[in-house]
Coordinates of N, CA, C and O in Angstrom, one line a residue:
X1 N -11.1 78.6 -52.1 CA -10.7 78.4 -50.7 C -9.2 78.7 -50.6 O -8.5 78.5 -51.5
X2 N -8.8 79.2 -49.5 CA -7.4 79.5 -49.3 C -7.0 79.0 -47.9 O -7.7 79.1 -46.9
X3 N -5.8 78.5 -47.9 CA -5.2 78.1 -46.6 C -4.0 79.0 -46.2 O -3.2 78.7 -45.4
X4 N -3.9 80.2 -46.8 CA -2.9 81.1 -46.5 C -3.1 81.7 -45.1 O -4.2 82.2 -44.8
X5 N -2.1 81.5 -44.3 CA -2.3 82.0 -42.9 C -2.6 83.5 -42.8 O -2.2 84.3 -43.6
X6 N -3.5 83.8 -41.8 CA -4.0 85.2 -41.7 C -2.8 86.2 -41.4 O -2.9 87.3 -41.9
X7 N -1.8 85.7 -40.6 CA -0.7 86.7 -40.4 C 0.0 87.0 -41.7 O 0.4 88.2 -41.9
X8 N 0.1 86.1 -42.6 CA 0.8 86.4 -43.9 C -0.1 87.2 -44.8 O 0.4 88.1 -45.5
X9 N -1.4 87.0 -44.7 CA -2.3 87.9 -45.5 C -2.2 89.3 -45.1 O -2.1 90.2 -45.9
X10 N -2.1 89.5 -43.7 CA -2.0 90.9 -43.2 C -0.6 91.5 -43.5 O -0.5 92.6 -43.9
X11 N 0.4 90.7 -43.3 CA 1.8 91.2 -43.4 C 2.1 91.5 -44.9 O 2.7 92.5 -45.2
X12 N 1.6 90.7 -45.8 CA 1.8 91.0 -47.2 C 0.7 91.7 -47.9 O 0.7 92.0 -49.1
X13 N -0.3 92.2 -47.1 CA -1.5 92.9 -47.7 C -2.1 92.2 -48.8 O -2.4 92.7 -49.9
X14 N -2.4 90.9 -48.6 CA -3.1 90.0 -49.6 C -4.6 89.9 -49.3 O -5.0 89.5 -48.2
X15 N -5.4 90.4 -50.2 CA -6.8 90.3 -50.1 C -7.3 89.0 -50.5 O -6.8 88.4 -51.4
X16 N -8.2 88.4 -49.7 CA -8.8 87.1 -50.0 C -10.3 87.3 -50.0 O -10.9 87.9 -49.1
X17 N -10.9 86.7 -51.0 CA -12.4 86.7 -51.1 C -12.8 85.3 -50.7 O -12.4 84.3 -51.4
X18 N -13.6 85.1 -49.7 CA -13.9 83.8 -49.2 C -15.0 83.1 -50.0 O -15.9 83.7 -50.6
X19 N -14.9 81.8 -50.1 CA -15.9 80.9 -50.6 C -17.0 80.7 -49.6 O -16.7 80.8 -48.4
X20 N -18.1 80.2 -50.0 CA -19.2 79.8 -49.0 C -19.1 78.3 -48.9 O -18.9 77.6 -49.9
X21 N -19.2 77.8 -47.7 CA -19.2 76.4 -47.4 C -20.5 76.1 -46.7 O -20.9 76.6 -45.7
X22 N -21.3 75.2 -47.4 CA -22.6 74.8 -46.8 C -22.5 73.4 -46.2 O -22.0 72.5 -46.9
X23 N -23.0 73.3 -45.0 CA -23.1 72.0 -44.3 C -24.5 71.9 -43.8 O -25.3 72.8 -43.8
X24 N -24.8 70.8 -43.2 CA -26.1 70.6 -42.6 C -26.3 71.5 -41.3 O -27.4 71.7 -40.9
X25 N -25.2 72.0 -40.9 CA -25.2 72.9 -39.7 C -25.3 74.4 -40.0 O -25.4 75.2 -39.2
X26 N -25.2 74.7 -41.3 CA -25.3 76.1 -41.8 C -24.4 76.4 -42.9 O -23.7 75.6 -43.5
X27 N -24.3 77.7 -43.2 CA -23.5 78.2 -44.3 C -22.4 79.1 -43.7 O -22.7 80.0 -42.8
X28 N -21.1 78.9 -44.1 CA -20.0 79.5 -43.4 C -19.1 80.1 -44.5 O -19.0 79.6 -45.6
X29 N -18.4 81.2 -44.1 CA -17.4 81.8 -45.0 C -16.1 81.1 -44.7 O -15.6 81.0 -43.6
X30 N -15.5 80.7 -45.8 CA -14.2 80.0 -45.7 C -13.1 80.8 -45.1 O -12.9 82.0 -45.4
X31 N -12.4 80.3 -44.1 CA -11.4 81.0 -43.3 C -11.8 82.2 -42.5 O -11.0 82.9 -42.1
X32 N -13.1 82.4 -42.4 CA -13.6 83.4 -41.5 C -14.5 82.7 -40.5 O -14.2 82.9 -39.3
X33 N -15.5 82.0 -40.9 CA -16.3 81.2 -40.0 C -15.9 79.8 -39.7 O -16.2 79.2 -38.7
X34 N -15.1 79.3 -40.7 CA -14.6 77.9 -40.6 C -13.3 77.8 -41.3 O -13.1 78.5 -42.3
X35 N -12.3 77.1 -40.7 CA -11.0 77.1 -41.3 C -10.8 75.8 -42.2 O -11.7 74.9 -42.1
X36 N -9.7 75.7 -42.9 CA -9.5 74.6 -43.8 C -9.5 73.3 -43.2 O -10.0 72.3 -43.7
X37 N -8.8 73.2 -42.0 CA -8.8 71.9 -41.2 C -10.2 71.5 -40.9 O -10.5 70.3 -41.0
X38 N -11.0 72.4 -40.4 CA -12.4 72.0 -40.1 C -13.2 71.5 -41.3 O -13.9 70.6 -41.2
X39 N -13.0 72.2 -42.4 CA -13.7 71.8 -43.6 C -13.2 70.4 -44.0 O -14.1 69.5 -44.3
X40 N -11.9 70.1 -44.0 CA -11.4 68.8 -44.4 C -11.9 67.7 -43.5 O -12.3 66.6 -43.9
X41 N -11.9 68.0 -42.2 CA -12.4 67.1 -41.2 C -13.9 66.8 -41.5 O -14.3 65.6 -41.4
X42 N -14.7 67.8 -41.7 CA -16.1 67.7 -41.9 C -16.3 66.9 -43.2 O -17.2 66.0 -43.2
X43 N -15.6 67.2 -44.3 CA -15.8 66.5 -45.5 C -15.3 65.0 -45.5 O -15.8 64.2 -46.3
X44 N -14.5 64.7 -44.5 CA -14.0 63.3 -44.4 C -15.1 62.4 -43.8 O -15.0 61.2 -43.9
X45 N -16.2 62.9 -43.3 CA -17.3 62.1 -42.8 C -18.4 62.1 -43.8 O -19.0 63.0 -44.1
X46 N -18.5 60.9 -44.4 CA -19.5 60.7 -45.5 C -20.9 61.0 -45.0 O -21.8 61.3 -45.9
X47 N -21.2 60.9 -43.7 CA -22.6 61.2 -43.2 C -22.8 62.7 -43.1 O -24.0 63.0 -42.8
X48 N -21.8 63.5 -43.2 CA -22.0 64.9 -43.0 C -21.5 65.6 -44.3 O -20.4 66.1 -44.4
X49 N -22.3 65.7 -45.3 CA -21.9 66.4 -46.6 C -21.6 67.9 -46.4 O -22.2 68.5 -45.6
X50 N -20.6 68.3 -47.2 CA -20.3 69.7 -47.2 C -20.0 70.1 -48.7 O -19.5 69.4 -49.4
X51 N -20.5 71.3 -49.0 CA -20.4 71.8 -50.4 C -19.8 73.2 -50.3 O -20.1 73.9 -49.4
X52 N -19.1 73.5 -51.3 CA -18.6 74.9 -51.4 C -19.1 75.6 -52.7 O -19.4 74.9 -53.7
X53 N -19.2 76.9 -52.6 CA -19.6 77.7 -53.8 C -18.7 78.9 -53.8 O -18.4 79.5 -52.7
X54 N -18.4 79.3 -55.0 CA -17.5 80.5 -55.1 C -18.4 81.8 -55.0 O -19.6 81.7 -55.2
X55 N -17.8 82.9 -54.8 CA -18.5 84.1 -54.8 C -19.2 84.4 -56.2 O -18.8 83.9 -57.2
X56 N -20.2 85.2 -56.1 CA -20.9 85.5 -57.4 C -20.1 86.5 -58.2 O -19.1 87.1 -57.6
X57 N -20.5 86.7 -59.4 CA -19.8 87.7 -60.2 C -19.9 89.1 -59.6 O -18.9 89.8 -59.6
X58 N -21.0 89.5 -59.0 CA -21.2 90.8 -58.4 C -20.2 90.9 -57.2 O -19.7 92.0 -56.9
X59 N -20.1 89.8 -56.4 CA -19.2 89.8 -55.3 C -17.7 90.0 -55.7 O -17.0 90.7 -55.1
X60 N -17.4 89.4 -56.8 CA -16.0 89.6 -57.4 C -15.8 91.0 -57.8 O -14.7 91.6 -57.6
X61 N -16.8 91.6 -58.4 CA -16.7 93.0 -58.9 C -16.4 93.9 -57.7 O -15.5 94.8 -57.7
X62 N -17.2 93.7 -56.6 CA -17.0 94.5 -55.4 C -15.6 94.3 -54.8 O -14.9 95.2 -54.4
X63 N -15.2 93.0 -54.7 CA -13.9 92.7 -54.2 C -12.8 93.3 -55.0 O -11.9 94.0 -54.5
X64 N -12.8 93.2 -56.4 CA -11.8 93.7 -57.2 C -11.8 95.3 -57.1 O -10.7 95.9 -57.1
X65 N -13.0 95.9 -57.1 CA -13.1 97.3 -56.9 C -12.4 97.8 -55.6 O -11.6 98.8 -55.6
X66 N -12.6 97.1 -54.6 CA -12.0 97.4 -53.3 C -10.5 97.3 -53.3 O -9.7 98.1 -52.9
X67 N -10.0 96.2 -53.9 CA -8.6 95.9 -54.0 C -7.9 96.9 -54.9 O -6.8 97.3 -54.7
X68 N -8.6 97.4 -56.0 CA -8.0 98.3 -56.9 C -7.9 99.7 -56.3 O -7.1 100.5 -56.9
X69 N -8.5 100.0 -55.2 CA -8.3 101.2 -54.6 C -7.0 101.3 -53.9 O -6.5 102.3 -53.5
X70 N -6.4 100.1 -53.7 CA -5.1 100.0 -53.0 C -3.9 99.7 -53.9 O -2.8 99.7 -53.5
X71 N -4.2 99.4 -55.2 CA -3.2 99.0 -56.1 C -3.6 99.3 -57.5 O -4.8 99.5 -57.8
X72 N -2.6 99.4 -58.4 CA -2.9 99.6 -59.8 C -3.2 98.4 -60.6 O -3.9 98.4 -61.6
X73 N -2.7 97.2 -60.1 CA -2.9 95.9 -60.8 C -3.2 94.9 -59.7 O -2.8 95.0 -58.6
X74 N -4.0 93.9 -60.2 CA -4.3 92.7 -59.3 C -3.8 91.5 -59.9 O -3.8 91.3 -61.1
X75 N -3.3 90.6 -59.1 CA -3.1 89.2 -59.5 C -4.1 88.3 -58.7 O -4.1 88.4 -57.5
X76 N -4.9 87.6 -59.5 CA -5.9 86.8 -58.8 C -5.6 85.3 -59.1 O -5.4 84.9 -60.3
X77 N -5.4 84.5 -58.1 CA -5.1 83.1 -58.2 C -6.3 82.3 -57.9 O -6.9 82.5 -56.8
X78 N -6.6 81.4 -58.7 CA -7.8 80.6 -58.6 C -7.5 79.1 -58.8 O -6.5 78.8 -59.4
X79 N -8.4 78.3 -58.4 CA -8.3 76.8 -58.7 C -8.6 76.6 -60.2 O -9.2 77.4 -60.8
X80 N -8.2 75.5 -60.7 CA -8.5 75.2 -62.1 C -9.9 75.2 -62.5 O -10.8 74.8 -61.7
X81 N -10.2 75.6 -63.7 CA -11.6 75.7 -64.1 C -12.3 74.3 -64.3 O -13.5 74.2 -64.3
X82 N -11.5 73.3 -64.3 CA -12.0 71.9 -64.3 C -12.7 71.5 -63.0 O -13.5 70.6 -62.9
X83 N -12.3 72.2 -61.9 CA -12.8 71.8 -60.6 C -13.7 72.9 -60.0 O -14.3 72.6 -58.9
X84 N -13.9 74.0 -60.6 CA -14.7 75.1 -60.0 C -15.1 76.1 -61.0 O -14.5 76.2 -62.1
X85 N -16.1 76.8 -60.7 CA -16.6 77.9 -61.6 C -15.9 79.2 -61.2 O -16.3 80.3 -61.7
X86 N -15.0 79.2 -60.3 CA -14.4 80.4 -59.8 C -13.7 81.2 -60.9 O -13.8 82.4 -61.0
X87 N -12.9 80.5 -61.7 CA -12.2 81.2 -62.8 C -13.1 81.9 -63.7 O -12.9 83.1 -64.1
X88 N -14.2 81.2 -64.1 CA -15.2 81.8 -65.0 C -15.9 83.1 -64.4 O -16.0 84.1 -65.0
X89 N -16.3 83.0 -63.1 CA -17.0 84.1 -62.5 C -16.0 85.3 -62.3 O -16.3 86.4 -62.6
X90 N -14.8 85.0 -61.9 CA -13.8 86.0 -61.7 C -13.4 86.7 -63.0 O -13.2 87.9 -63.1
X91 N -13.3 85.9 -64.1 CA -12.9 86.4 -65.4 C -14.0 87.4 -65.9 O -13.7 88.4 -66.4
X92 N -15.2 87.0 -65.7 CA -16.4 87.8 -66.2 C -16.4 89.1 -65.4 O -16.6 90.2 -65.9
X93 N -16.1 89.0 -64.1 CA -16.1 90.2 -63.2 C -15.0 91.1 -63.6 O -15.1 92.4 -63.6
X94 N -13.8 90.6 -64.0 CA -12.7 91.4 -64.4 C -13.0 92.2 -65.6 O -12.4 93.3 -65.8
X95 N -13.9 91.8 -66.5 CA -14.2 92.6 -67.7 C -14.9 93.9 -67.3 O -14.9 94.8 -68.2
X96 N -15.3 94.1 -66.1 CA -15.9 95.3 -65.7 C -14.8 96.4 -65.5 O -15.2 97.6 -65.4
X97 N -13.6 96.0 -65.5 CA -12.5 96.9 -65.3 C -11.7 97.1 -66.6 O -10.7 97.6 -66.7

């Protein structure tokens, strides 16, 4: 998940691959269909569970491929592997390059 403002993403040409957020109301793309404040508010209500999942390895490959058309190198920042499988999936995807 990212809370980097959209204007900064555009201004600095920073690509973001969204996580999926699942709630009882549906599945949403982080910072596209639902923003960080909404997620935190939703997760603060114990009666309304919310879960997030990182993109699949295949989704990372497509994302990295798209980003590499614009640059020679990528820097990918992720949450610690203790809290998410994002690093593992992204690292496996990076091996395709």
